[in-house]
């Protein structure tokens, strides 16, 4: 795997497409002006925003429940990595620390980021993935935040 770059959630936006509105997770990369856009589903986009806002619904939603299960079993999310792109689809891993041993779980980037949006765990992006998919951040500035749009 190539070098890993430090990333953060820059925003979760909704962009127009010929098929209608599409959510995009915009990952900012440390020391870079360009961003990594990851097109995702509305459910995950809303979950990421809820995690970032620490929004509590009283009952756990799917990503809250998953994190609760990991923590109840003595584990914690160490970090996530957007590690590759294959056939136009980003691939990610969730790196867990558990009482037995460390584990790496294959995940969609949207689910991985939805989990870490509820923790202080870092997001990493493989440098070759960023280089192959980077776009100017200005391209996403005009689009609406997911919090302002309902599917």
mmCIF file of C-alpha atoms in Angstrom:
data_model
loop_
_atom_site.group_PDB
_atom_site.id
_atom_site.type_symbol
_atom_site.label_atom_id
_atom_site.label_comp_id
_atom_site.label_asym_id
_atom_site.label_seq_id
_atom_site.Cartn_x
_atom_site.Cartn_y
_atom_site.Cartn_z
ATOM 1 C CA UNK A 1 0.000 0.000 0.000
ATOM 2 C CA UNK A 2 1.177 3.504 -0.714
ATOM 3 C CA UNK A 3 1.904 6.161 1.875
ATOM 4 C CA UNK A 4 -1.079 7.104 4.053
ATOM 5 C CA UNK A 5 -2.217 10.726 4.191
ATOM 6 C CA UNK A 6 -4.049 12.282 7.128
ATOM 7 C CA UNK A 7 -7.620 13.190 6.215
ATOM 8 C CA UNK A 8 -10.711 14.734 7.791
ATOM 9 C CA UNK A 9 -14.340 15.251 6.876
ATOM 10 C CA UNK A 10 -14.369 18.584 5.104
ATOM 11 C CA UNK A 11 -18.109 18.422 4.413
ATOM 12 C CA UNK A 12 -21.011 16.253 3.352
ATOM 13 C CA UNK A 13 -22.712 17.874 0.387
ATOM 14 C CA UNK A 14 -25.470 17.139 -2.089
ATOM 15 C CA UNK A 15 -24.646 17.617 -5.765
ATOM 16 C CA UNK A 16 -26.997 17.631 -8.707
ATOM 17 C CA UNK A 17 -26.715 14.930 -11.329
ATOM 18 C CA UNK A 18 -28.797 13.866 -14.336
ATOM 19 C CA UNK A 19 -30.383 11.255 -12.047
ATOM 20 C CA UNK A 20 -31.187 13.764 -9.300
ATOM 21 C CA UNK A 21 -29.412 14.816 -6.095
ATOM 22 C CA UNK A 22 -26.461 12.697 -4.961
ATOM 23 C CA UNK A 23 -24.642 13.000 -1.616
ATOM 24 C CA UNK A 24 -20.862 13.345 -1.620
ATOM 25 C CA UNK A 25 -18.498 12.946 1.299
ATOM 26 C CA UNK A 26 -15.734 15.496 0.826
ATOM 27 C CA UNK A 27 -12.511 14.451 2.541
ATOM 28 C CA UNK A 28 -9.913 17.110 3.129
ATOM 29 C CA UNK A 29 -6.270 16.021 3.106
ATOM 30 C CA UNK A 30 -3.704 17.590 5.415
ATOM 31 C CA UNK A 31 -1.487 20.137 3.630
ATOM 32 C CA UNK A 32 -3.474 19.831 0.366
ATOM 33 C CA UNK A 33 -5.876 22.338 -1.183
ATOM 34 C CA UNK A 34 -7.596 19.630 -3.251
ATOM 35 C CA UNK A 35 -10.127 17.208 -1.736
ATOM 36 C CA UNK A 36 -11.177 13.604 -2.215
ATOM 37 C CA UNK A 37 -14.872 13.378 -3.160
ATOM 38 C CA UNK A 38 -16.591 10.075 -2.338
ATOM 39 C CA UNK A 39 -20.134 9.709 -3.655
ATOM 40 C CA UNK A 40 -22.310 7.916 -1.097
ATOM 41 C CA UNK A 41 -25.932 7.125 -0.242
ATOM 42 C CA UNK A 42 -28.258 9.497 1.606
ATOM 43 C CA UNK A 43 -28.514 7.241 4.672
ATOM 44 C CA UNK A 44 -24.758 7.205 5.229
ATOM 45 C CA UNK A 45 -24.444 10.924 4.434
ATOM 46 C CA UNK A 46 -27.040 11.742 7.084
ATOM 47 C CA UNK A 47 -25.378 9.356 9.536
ATOM 48 C CA UNK A 48 -21.998 11.039 9.076
ATOM 49 C CA UNK A 49 -23.567 14.460 9.677
ATOM 50 C CA UNK A 50 -25.351 13.170 12.806
ATOM 51 C CA UNK A 51 -22.078 11.746 14.100
ATOM 52 C CA UNK A 52 -20.207 14.981 13.473
ATOM 53 C CA UNK A 53 -22.966 16.935 15.203
ATOM 54 C CA UNK A 54 -23.110 14.405 18.094
ATOM 55 C CA UNK A 55 -26.847 14.250 17.488
ATOM 56 C CA UNK A 56 -28.612 11.883 19.886
ATOM 57 C CA UNK A 57 -31.890 10.220 18.932
ATOM 58 C CA UNK A 58 -32.354 8.427 22.244
ATOM 59 C CA UNK A 59 -32.193 5.028 20.551
ATOM 60 C CA UNK A 60 -29.107 3.950 18.614
ATOM 61 C CA UNK A 61 -29.193 4.113 14.845
ATOM 62 C CA UNK A 62 -27.179 1.550 12.849
ATOM 63 C CA UNK A 63 -23.753 3.206 13.118
ATOM 64 C CA UNK A 64 -24.335 4.074 16.783
ATOM 65 C CA UNK A 65 -25.311 0.462 17.456
ATOM 66 C CA UNK A 66 -22.239 -0.876 15.640
ATOM 67 C CA UNK A 67 -19.949 1.377 17.645
ATOM 68 C CA UNK A 68 -21.732 0.387 20.877
ATOM 69 C CA UNK A 69 -21.183 -3.309 20.031
ATOM 70 C CA UNK A 70 -17.472 -2.793 19.338
ATOM 71 C CA UNK A 71 -17.001 -0.873 22.583
ATOM 72 C CA UNK A 72 -19.141 -3.235 24.697
ATOM 73 C CA UNK A 73 -16.958 -6.126 23.529
ATOM 74 C CA UNK A 74 -13.859 -4.225 24.691
ATOM 75 C CA UNK A 75 -12.734 -2.937 21.317
ATOM 76 C CA UNK A 76 -12.139 0.476 19.908
ATOM 77 C CA UNK A 77 -11.738 1.895 16.437
ATOM 78 C CA UNK A 78 -8.099 2.855 16.001
ATOM 79 C CA UNK A 79 -8.398 4.434 12.537
ATOM 80 C CA UNK A 80 -9.920 3.953 9.097
ATOM 81 C CA UNK A 81 -8.156 3.881 5.748
ATOM 82 C CA UNK A 82 -9.552 4.632 2.309
ATOM 83 C CA UNK A 83 -7.125 2.173 0.733
ATOM 84 C CA UNK A 84 -8.047 1.662 -2.915
ATOM 85 C CA UNK A 85 -10.341 2.336 -5.807
ATOM 86 C CA UNK A 86 -11.445 -0.571 -7.961
ATOM 87 C CA UNK A 87 -13.726 -0.175 -10.961
ATOM 88 C CA UNK A 88 -14.863 3.254 -9.781
ATOM 89 C CA UNK A 89 -15.594 2.131 -6.197
ATOM 90 C CA UNK A 90 -13.583 3.257 -3.180
ATOM 91 C CA UNK A 91 -12.555 0.551 -0.702
ATOM 92 C CA UNK A 92 -11.828 1.145 2.972
ATOM 93 C CA UNK A 93 -10.712 -0.704 6.080
ATOM 94 C CA UNK A 94 -11.655 -0.190 9.707
ATOM 95 C CA UNK A 95 -8.702 -0.879 11.995
ATOM 96 C CA UNK A 96 -9.861 -2.129 15.397
ATOM 97 C CA UNK A 97 -8.066 -2.727 18.656
ATOM 98 C CA UNK A 98 -9.681 -5.640 20.508
ATOM 99 C CA UNK A 99 -8.818 -7.532 23.714
ATOM 100 C CA UNK A 100 -7.791 -10.587 21.656
ATOM 101 C CA UNK A 101 -5.836 -8.955 18.824
ATOM 102 C CA UNK A 102 -5.995 -6.091 16.405
ATOM 103 C CA UNK A 103 -8.305 -6.599 13.446
ATOM 104 C CA UNK A 104 -8.866 -5.027 10.039
ATOM 105 C CA UNK A 105 -12.426 -5.063 8.692
ATOM 106 C CA UNK A 106 -13.301 -4.372 5.047
ATOM 107 C CA UNK A 107 -15.893 -1.582 4.804
ATOM 108 C CA UNK A 108 -17.429 0.969 2.519
ATOM 109 C CA UNK A 109 -15.762 4.348 3.102
ATOM 110 C CA UNK A 110 -19.138 5.852 4.002
ATOM 111 C CA UNK A 111 -19.717 3.311 6.790
ATOM 112 C CA UNK A 112 -16.142 3.622 8.043
ATOM 113 C CA UNK A 113 -16.393 7.421 8.195
ATOM 114 C CA UNK A 114 -19.860 7.240 9.786
ATOM 115 C CA UNK A 115 -18.285 5.202 12.598
ATOM 116 C CA UNK A 116 -15.270 7.461 13.130
ATOM 117 C CA UNK A 117 -17.473 10.561 12.986
ATOM 118 C CA UNK A 118 -18.656 9.351 16.418
ATOM 119 C CA UNK A 119 -15.109 8.980 17.782
ATOM 120 C CA UNK A 120 -11.793 10.783 17.691
ATOM 121 C CA UNK A 121 -10.280 8.079 15.480
ATOM 122 C CA UNK A 122 -8.270 9.338 12.505
ATOM 123 C CA UNK A 123 -9.080 8.956 8.832
ATOM 124 C CA UNK A 124 -6.259 8.033 6.459
ATOM 125 C CA UNK A 125 -6.230 7.961 2.663
ATOM 126 C CA UNK A 126 -3.735 6.066 0.519
ATOM 127 C CA UNK A 127 -1.671 8.609 -1.413
ATOM 128 C CA UNK A 128 -2.247 6.841 -4.728
ATOM 129 C CA UNK A 129 -6.023 6.907 -4.155
ATOM 130 C CA UNK A 130 -5.896 10.636 -3.465
ATOM 131 C CA UNK A 131 -3.695 11.311 -6.483
ATOM 132 C CA UNK A 132 -6.020 9.359 -8.765
ATOM 133 C CA UNK A 133 -9.251 11.006 -7.562
ATOM 134 C CA UNK A 134 -8.396 14.446 -6.203
ATOM 135 C CA UNK A 135 -10.445 17.452 -7.237
ATOM 136 C CA UNK A 136 -10.312 21.175 -6.460
ATOM 137 C CA UNK A 137 -12.156 21.988 -3.226
ATOM 138 C CA UNK A 138 -13.829 24.976 -4.915
ATOM 139 C CA UNK A 139 -15.829 22.550 -7.063
ATOM 140 C CA UNK A 140 -17.852 21.517 -3.980
ATOM 141 C CA UNK A 141 -18.195 24.857 -2.197
ATOM 142 C CA UNK A 142 -21.395 25.895 -4.009
ATOM 143 C CA UNK A 143 -23.321 22.693 -3.232
ATOM 144 C CA UNK A 144 -25.731 22.368 -0.313
ATOM 145 C CA UNK A 145 -24.787 20.747 2.968
ATOM 146 C CA UNK A 146 -26.613 17.457 3.578
ATOM 147 C CA UNK A 147 -28.206 19.021 6.670
ATOM 148 C CA UNK A 148 -30.041 21.479 4.404
ATOM 149 C CA UNK A 149 -31.437 18.881 2.022
ATOM 150 C CA UNK A 150 -33.844 15.999 2.501
ATOM 151 C CA UNK A 151 -33.902 13.066 0.096
#
